[in-house]
Coordinates of C-alpha atoms in Angstrom, one line a residue:
X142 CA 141.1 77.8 130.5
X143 CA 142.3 81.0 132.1
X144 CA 141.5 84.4 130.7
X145 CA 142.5 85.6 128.6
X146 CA 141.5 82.7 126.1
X147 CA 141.7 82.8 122.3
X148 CA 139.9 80.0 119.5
X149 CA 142.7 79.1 116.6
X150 CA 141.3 76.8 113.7
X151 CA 143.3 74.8 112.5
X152 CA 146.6 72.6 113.9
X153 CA 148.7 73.2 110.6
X154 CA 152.2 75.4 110.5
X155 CA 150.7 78.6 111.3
X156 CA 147.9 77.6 113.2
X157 CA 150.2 75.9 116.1
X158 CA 152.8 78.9 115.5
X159 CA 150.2 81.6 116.3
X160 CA 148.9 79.2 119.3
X161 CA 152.4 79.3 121.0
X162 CA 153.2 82.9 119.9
X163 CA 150.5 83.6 122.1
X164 CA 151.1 80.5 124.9
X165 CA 154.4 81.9 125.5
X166 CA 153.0 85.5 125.9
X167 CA 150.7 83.8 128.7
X168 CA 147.5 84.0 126.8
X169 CA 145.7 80.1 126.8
X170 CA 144.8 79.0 123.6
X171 CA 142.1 76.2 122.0
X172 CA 143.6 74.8 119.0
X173 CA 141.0 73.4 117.1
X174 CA 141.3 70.7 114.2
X175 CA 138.5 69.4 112.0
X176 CA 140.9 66.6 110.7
X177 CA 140.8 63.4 113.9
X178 CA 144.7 63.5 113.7
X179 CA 147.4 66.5 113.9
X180 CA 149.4 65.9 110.8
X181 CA 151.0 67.8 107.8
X182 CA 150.8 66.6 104.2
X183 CA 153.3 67.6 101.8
X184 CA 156.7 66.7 100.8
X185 CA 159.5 69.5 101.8
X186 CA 159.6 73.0 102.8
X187 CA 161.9 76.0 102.9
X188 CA 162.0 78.1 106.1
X189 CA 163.7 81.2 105.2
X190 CA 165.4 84.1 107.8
X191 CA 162.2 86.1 107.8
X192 CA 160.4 83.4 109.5
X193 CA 163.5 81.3 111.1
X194 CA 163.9 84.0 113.2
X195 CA 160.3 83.9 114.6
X196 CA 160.3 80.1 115.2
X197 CA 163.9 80.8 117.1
X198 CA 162.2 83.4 118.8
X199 CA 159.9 80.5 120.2
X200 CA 162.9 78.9 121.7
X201 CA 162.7 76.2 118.9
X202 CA 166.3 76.5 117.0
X203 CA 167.8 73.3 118.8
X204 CA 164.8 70.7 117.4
X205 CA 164.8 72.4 113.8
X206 CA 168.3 72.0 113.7
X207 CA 168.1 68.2 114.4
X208 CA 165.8 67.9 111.4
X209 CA 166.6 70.1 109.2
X210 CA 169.7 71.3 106.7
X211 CA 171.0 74.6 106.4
X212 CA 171.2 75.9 103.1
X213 CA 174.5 76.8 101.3
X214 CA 172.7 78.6 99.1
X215 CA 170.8 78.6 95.3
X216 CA 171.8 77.1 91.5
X217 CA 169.5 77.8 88.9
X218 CA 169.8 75.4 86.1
X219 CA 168.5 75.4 82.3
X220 CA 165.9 72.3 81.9
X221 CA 167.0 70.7 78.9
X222 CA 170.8 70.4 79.7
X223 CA 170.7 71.4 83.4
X224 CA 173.3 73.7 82.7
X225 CA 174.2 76.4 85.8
X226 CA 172.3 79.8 84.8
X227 CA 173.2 81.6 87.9
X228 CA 174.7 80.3 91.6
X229 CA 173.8 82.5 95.1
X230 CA 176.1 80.6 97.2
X231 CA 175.8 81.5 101.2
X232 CA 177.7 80.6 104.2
X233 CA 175.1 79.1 106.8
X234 CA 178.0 79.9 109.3
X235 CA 178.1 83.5 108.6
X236 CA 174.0 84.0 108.9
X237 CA 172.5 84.8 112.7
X238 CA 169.4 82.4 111.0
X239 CA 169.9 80.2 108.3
X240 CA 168.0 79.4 105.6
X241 CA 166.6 76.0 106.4
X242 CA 165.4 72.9 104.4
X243 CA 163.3 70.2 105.9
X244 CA 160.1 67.8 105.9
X245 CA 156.9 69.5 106.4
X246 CA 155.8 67.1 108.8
X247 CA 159.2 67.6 110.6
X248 CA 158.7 71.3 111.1
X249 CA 154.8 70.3 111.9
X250 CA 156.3 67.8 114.4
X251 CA 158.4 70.3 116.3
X252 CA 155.8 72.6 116.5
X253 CA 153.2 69.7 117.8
X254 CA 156.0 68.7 120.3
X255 CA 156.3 72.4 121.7
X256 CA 152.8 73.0 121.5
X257 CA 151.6 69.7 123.9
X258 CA 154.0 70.7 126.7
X259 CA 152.4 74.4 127.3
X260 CA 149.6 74.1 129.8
X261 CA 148.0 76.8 128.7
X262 CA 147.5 75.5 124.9
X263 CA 144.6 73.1 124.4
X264 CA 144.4 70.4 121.3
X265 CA 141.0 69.8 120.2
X266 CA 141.1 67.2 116.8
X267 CA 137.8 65.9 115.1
X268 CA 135.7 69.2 115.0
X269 CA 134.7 71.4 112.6
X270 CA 133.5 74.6 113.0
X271 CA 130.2 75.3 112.0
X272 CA 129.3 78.8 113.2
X273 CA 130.5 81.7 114.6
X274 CA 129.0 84.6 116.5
X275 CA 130.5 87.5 118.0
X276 CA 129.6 90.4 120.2
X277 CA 131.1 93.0 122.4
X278 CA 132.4 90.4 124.4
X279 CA 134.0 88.1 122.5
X280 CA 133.5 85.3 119.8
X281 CA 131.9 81.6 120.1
X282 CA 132.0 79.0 117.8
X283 CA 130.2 75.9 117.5
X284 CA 131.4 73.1 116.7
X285 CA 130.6 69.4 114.9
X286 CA 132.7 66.0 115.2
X287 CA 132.9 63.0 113.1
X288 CA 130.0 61.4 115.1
X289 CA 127.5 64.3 114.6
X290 CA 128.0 65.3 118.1
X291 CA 127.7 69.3 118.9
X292 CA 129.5 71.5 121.2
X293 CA 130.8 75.3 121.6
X294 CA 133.8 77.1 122.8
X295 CA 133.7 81.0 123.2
X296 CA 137.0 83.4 123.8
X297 CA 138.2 86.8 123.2
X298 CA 138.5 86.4 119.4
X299 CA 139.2 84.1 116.9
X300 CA 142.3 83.2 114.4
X301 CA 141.3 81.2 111.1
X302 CA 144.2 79.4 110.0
X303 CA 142.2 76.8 108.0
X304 CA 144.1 77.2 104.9
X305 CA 143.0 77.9 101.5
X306 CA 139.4 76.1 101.6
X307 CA 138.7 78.3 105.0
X308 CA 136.0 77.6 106.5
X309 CA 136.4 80.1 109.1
X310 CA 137.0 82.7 105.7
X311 CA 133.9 81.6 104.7
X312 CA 131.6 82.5 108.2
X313 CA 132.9 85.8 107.9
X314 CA 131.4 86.9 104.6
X315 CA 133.6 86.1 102.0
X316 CA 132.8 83.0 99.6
X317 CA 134.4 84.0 96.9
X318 CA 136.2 80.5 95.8
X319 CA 139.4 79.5 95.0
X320 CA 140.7 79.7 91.6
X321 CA 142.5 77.4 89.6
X322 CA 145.7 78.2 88.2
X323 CA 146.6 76.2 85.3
X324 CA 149.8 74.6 87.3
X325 CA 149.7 71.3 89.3
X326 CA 152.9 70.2 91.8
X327 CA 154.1 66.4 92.0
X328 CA 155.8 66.3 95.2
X329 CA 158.1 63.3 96.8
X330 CA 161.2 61.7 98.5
X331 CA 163.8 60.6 97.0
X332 CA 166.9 59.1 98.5
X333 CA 169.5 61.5 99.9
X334 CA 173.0 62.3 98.8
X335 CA 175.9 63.1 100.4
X336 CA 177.2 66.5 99.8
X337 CA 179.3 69.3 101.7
X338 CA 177.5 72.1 100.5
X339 CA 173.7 71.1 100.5
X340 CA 171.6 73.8 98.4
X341 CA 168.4 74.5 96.3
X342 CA 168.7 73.4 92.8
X343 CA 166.0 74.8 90.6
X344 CA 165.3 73.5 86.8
X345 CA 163.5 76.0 84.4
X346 CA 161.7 74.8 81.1
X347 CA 159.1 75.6 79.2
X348 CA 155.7 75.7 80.9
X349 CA 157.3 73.4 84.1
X350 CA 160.2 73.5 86.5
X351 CA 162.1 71.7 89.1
X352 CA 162.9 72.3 92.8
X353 CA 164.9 69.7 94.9
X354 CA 166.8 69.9 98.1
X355 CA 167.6 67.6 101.0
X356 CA 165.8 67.3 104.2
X357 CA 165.6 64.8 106.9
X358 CA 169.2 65.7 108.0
X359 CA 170.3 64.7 104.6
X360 CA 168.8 61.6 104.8
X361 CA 166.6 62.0 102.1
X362 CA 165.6 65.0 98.9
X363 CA 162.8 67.0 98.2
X364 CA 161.4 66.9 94.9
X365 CA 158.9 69.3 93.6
X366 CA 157.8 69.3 89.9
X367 CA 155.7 71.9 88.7
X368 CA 153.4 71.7 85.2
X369 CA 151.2 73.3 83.6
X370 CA 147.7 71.6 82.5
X371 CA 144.2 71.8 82.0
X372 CA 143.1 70.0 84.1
X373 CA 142.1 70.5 88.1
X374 CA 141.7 68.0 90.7
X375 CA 139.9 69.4 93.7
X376 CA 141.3 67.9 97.4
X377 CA 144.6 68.0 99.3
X378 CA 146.4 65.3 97.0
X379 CA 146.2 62.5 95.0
X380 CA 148.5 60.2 94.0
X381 CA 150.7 60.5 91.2
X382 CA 150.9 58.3 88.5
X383 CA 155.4 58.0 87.5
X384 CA 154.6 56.8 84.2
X385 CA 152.5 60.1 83.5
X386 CA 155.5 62.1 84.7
X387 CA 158.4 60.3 83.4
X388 CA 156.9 61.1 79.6
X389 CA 156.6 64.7 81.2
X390 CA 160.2 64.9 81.6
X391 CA 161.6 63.0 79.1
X392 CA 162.9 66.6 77.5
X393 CA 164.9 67.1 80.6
X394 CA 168.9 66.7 81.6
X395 CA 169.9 63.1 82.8
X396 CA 170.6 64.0 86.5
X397 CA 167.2 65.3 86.8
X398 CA 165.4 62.0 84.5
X399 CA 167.4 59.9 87.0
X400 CA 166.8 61.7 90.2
X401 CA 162.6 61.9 89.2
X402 CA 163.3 58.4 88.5
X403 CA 164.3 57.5 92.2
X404 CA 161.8 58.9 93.8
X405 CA 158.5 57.0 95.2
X406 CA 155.4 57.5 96.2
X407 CA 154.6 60.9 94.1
X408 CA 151.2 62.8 95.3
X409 CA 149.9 65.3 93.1
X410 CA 148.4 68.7 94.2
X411 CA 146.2 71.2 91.6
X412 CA 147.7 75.0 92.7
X413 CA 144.5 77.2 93.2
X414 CA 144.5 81.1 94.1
X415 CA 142.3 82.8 96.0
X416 CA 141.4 87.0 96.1
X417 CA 142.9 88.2 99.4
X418 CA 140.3 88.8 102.2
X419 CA 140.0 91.0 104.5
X420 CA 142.2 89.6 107.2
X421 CA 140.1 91.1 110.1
X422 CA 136.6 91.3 110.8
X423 CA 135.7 92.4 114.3
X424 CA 137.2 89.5 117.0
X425 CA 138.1 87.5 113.9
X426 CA 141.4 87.2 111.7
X427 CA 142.7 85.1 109.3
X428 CA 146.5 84.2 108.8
X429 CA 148.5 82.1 106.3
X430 CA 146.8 80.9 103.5
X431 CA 143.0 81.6 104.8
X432 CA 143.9 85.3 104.3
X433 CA 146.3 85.3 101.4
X434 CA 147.4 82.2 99.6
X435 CA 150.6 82.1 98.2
X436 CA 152.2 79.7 95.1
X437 CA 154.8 78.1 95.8
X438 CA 156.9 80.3 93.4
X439 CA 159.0 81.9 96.4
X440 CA 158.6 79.2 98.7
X441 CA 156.6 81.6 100.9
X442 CA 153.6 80.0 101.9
X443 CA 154.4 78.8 105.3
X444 CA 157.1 81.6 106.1
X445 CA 154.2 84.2 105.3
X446 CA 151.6 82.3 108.0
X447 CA 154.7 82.2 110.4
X448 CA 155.2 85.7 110.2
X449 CA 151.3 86.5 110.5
X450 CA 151.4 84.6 113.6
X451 CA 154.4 86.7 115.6
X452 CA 152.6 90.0 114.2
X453 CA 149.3 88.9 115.4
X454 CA 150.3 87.7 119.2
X455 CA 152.4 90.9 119.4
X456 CA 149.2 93.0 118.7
X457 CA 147.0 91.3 121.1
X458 CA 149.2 91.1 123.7
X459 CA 149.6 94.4 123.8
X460 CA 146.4 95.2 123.4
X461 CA 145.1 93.3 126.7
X462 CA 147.9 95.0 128.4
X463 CA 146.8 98.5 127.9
X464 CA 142.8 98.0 127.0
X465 CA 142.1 94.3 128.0
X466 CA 139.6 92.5 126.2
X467 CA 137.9 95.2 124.7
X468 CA 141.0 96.3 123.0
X469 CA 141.4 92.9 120.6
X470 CA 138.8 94.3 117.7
X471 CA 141.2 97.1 117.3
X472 CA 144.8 94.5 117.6
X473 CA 142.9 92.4 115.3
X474 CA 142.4 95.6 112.6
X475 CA 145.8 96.7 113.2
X476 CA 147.2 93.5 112.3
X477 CA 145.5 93.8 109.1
X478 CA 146.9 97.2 108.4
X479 CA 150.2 95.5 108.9
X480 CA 150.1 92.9 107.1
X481 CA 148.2 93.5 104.2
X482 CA 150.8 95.3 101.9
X483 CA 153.4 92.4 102.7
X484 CA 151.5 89.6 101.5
X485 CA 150.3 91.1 98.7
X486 CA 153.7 92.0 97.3
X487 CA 154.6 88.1 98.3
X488 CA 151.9 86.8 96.8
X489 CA 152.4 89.1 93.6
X490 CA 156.4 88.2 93.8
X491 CA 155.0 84.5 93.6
X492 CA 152.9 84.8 91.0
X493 CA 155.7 86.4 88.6
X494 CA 158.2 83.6 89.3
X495 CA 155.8 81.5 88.0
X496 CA 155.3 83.4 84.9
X497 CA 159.4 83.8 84.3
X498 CA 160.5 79.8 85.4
X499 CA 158.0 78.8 82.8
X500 CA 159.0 80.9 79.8
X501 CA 159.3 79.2 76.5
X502 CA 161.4 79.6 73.7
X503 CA 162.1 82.8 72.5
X504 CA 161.8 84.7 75.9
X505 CA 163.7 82.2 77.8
X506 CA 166.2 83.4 76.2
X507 CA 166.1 86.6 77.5
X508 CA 165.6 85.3 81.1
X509 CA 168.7 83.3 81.0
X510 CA 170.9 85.9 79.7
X511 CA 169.1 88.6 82.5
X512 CA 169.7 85.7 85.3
X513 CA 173.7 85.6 84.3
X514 CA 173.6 89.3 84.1
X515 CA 171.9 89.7 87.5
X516 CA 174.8 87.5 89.2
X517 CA 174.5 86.4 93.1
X518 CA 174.9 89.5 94.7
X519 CA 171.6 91.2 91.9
X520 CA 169.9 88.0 93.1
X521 CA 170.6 88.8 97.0
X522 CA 170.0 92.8 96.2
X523 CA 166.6 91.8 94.5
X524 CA 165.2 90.0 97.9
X525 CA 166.5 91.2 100.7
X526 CA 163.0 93.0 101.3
X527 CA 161.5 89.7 101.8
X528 CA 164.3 87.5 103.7
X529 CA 165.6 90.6 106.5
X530 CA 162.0 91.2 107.7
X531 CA 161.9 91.4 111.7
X532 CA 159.1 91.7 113.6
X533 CA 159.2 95.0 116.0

């Protein structure tokens, strides 16, 4: 690898995004991935403007929009009877980036794709990283493989985007652990239907909700249910047992019993939370959810690591241009300055959704009649903070 040379861990959404932010910057990259596979778990996503527009920035629009479908906008819908709360319609024609809906492992795909035809970008799958030192020079990192086998890499600095169990987060000091929440998702497929205005369609209850969408190019629908429990399963996933959820959701409207219904191969995720770290520390930083976790209350989580990712390369670049290697301790502080407001009001915005979707009975009563008084264009007013974010 030419110099200038940076270590990313971890080959998820942001971890790939910040390796061509920077590839396309010309600044080689090692992408490394403890996993023996590049892959993305997970059922759906939403990638709204604030990120679209850094992923079309990475010449990437024409293989999202193969995969994906463009939103025509948001109904909120009472659990019991599904009745409409509130509707943000939106013309995907009308918006320079659209609010998109797809697979994760479609966006994870694309990014894979544009990641193995840059030269200067270098997949490493089957190590973990171990330890990390750093000096005036930069940072190196030794690693471990499935076999026991050991080996190091060294470059200017060092991204951790090893999500929420991070690893890298860890080497740097903090080992505070993640906290569960109290909420678990069941995520899966079920078939797609055809119509001409595809959209979100979100189901509050008491102490659970809804979210479903289409993806695949329509080919198929997301299906998220959120509860609250007790109990906390520690991993990735597991699978999901129908029977368990079908009693779950006996309270709610027939369309959504019958779409639940149709829907195979549920995989269950326990939410945790983590304290936000400290997103730089010398050569090192930490993007997406190793810095700042977010529930998927906003559908934030991935948009938030994509715009990390753009803010990050930005910085660096810069700073080799003017100061050269020496400059990346204080790119890599600046980026945290930057960013550090941001996600916390994201995370925080999260974090109240979840409190308001799950409202029971008496003060869901005030949260439907706010919703009809807020209208589409209260709803639009509310978050146009987070969706018209550029990047300088």
């Amino acid at each position: 690898m030419s110099a200038p040379h940076f270590l990313i861990a971890g080959a998820g959404i942001g971890g790939l995004t910040m390796a061509l932010s920077l590839a396309r910057r010309g600044i080689s990259v090692t992408v490394i991935e403890k996993r023996t596979g590049f892959g993305e778990l997970g059922a759906g996503l939403q990638i709204s403007p604030n990120s679209g527009r850094v992923l079309d920035g990475l010449d990437l629009t024409l293989p999202l929009k193969r995969v994906s479908v463009s939103s025509h906008g948001l109904i909120i819908r009472r659990w019991a009877d599904g009745r409409e709360l509130l509707e943000m319609p939106s013309d995907p024609a009308r918006l320079p980036t659209p609010f998109r809906m797809l697979k994760r492992n479609d966006l994870h795909t694309v990014l894979l794709d544009a990641a193995r035809s840059m030269p200067n970008i270098r997949l490493v799958v089957g190590r973990g990283v171990q330890e990390i030192t750093q000096d005036e020079d930069g940072v190196s990192t030794t690693l471990t493989g499935q076999n026991g086998q050991w080996e190091s890499f060294h470059g200017l600095g060092l991204i951790g985007a090893d999500g929420l169990w991070s690893r890298v987060r860890d080497l740097t000091g903090d080992t505070s652990p993640p906290l569960f929440t109290g909420y678990e998702a069941w995520r899966a497929l079920a078939p797609g239907t055809k119509t001409d205005k595809p959209r979100v369609n979100l189901h509050l209850g008491a102490g659970r909700h809804t979210v479903h969408y289409p993806v695949a190019a329509g080919r198929e629908t997301n299906v998220v249910v959120v509860r609250q429990t007790k109990d906390a399963r520690e991993g990735w996933s597991h699978d999901g047992d129908l029977t368990v959820l079908t009693d779950h959701v006996a309270g709610g409207s027939q369309a959504l019993r019958e779409l639940i219904a149709s829907a195979r191969d549920w995989q269950v995720w326990s939410l945790f939370d983590r304290r936000p770290a400290a997103m730089a520390k010398g050569r090192i930083a930490l993007l997406g959810d190793a810095a700042h976790p977010v529930l998927p209350f906003l559908a934030q989580g991935a948009s938030l690591a994509i715009e990390d990712a753009a803010v990050l390369a930005r910085l660096l670049a810069n700073a080799l241009e003017t100061d050269g290697g020496r400059g990346v301790p204080a790119a890599m502080a600046a980026y945290a300055t930057a960013r550090a407001a941001r996600a916390a009001r994201v995370q925080d915005a999260s974090r109240s959704n979840g409190r308001t979707y799950h409202l029971g009975w008496p003060w869901s009563i005030g949260r439907d009649l706010a919703l009809r008084r807020l209208g589409p264009d209260g709803l639009r007013a509310r978050y146009g903070w987070l969706y018209d974010w550029h990047d300088e």
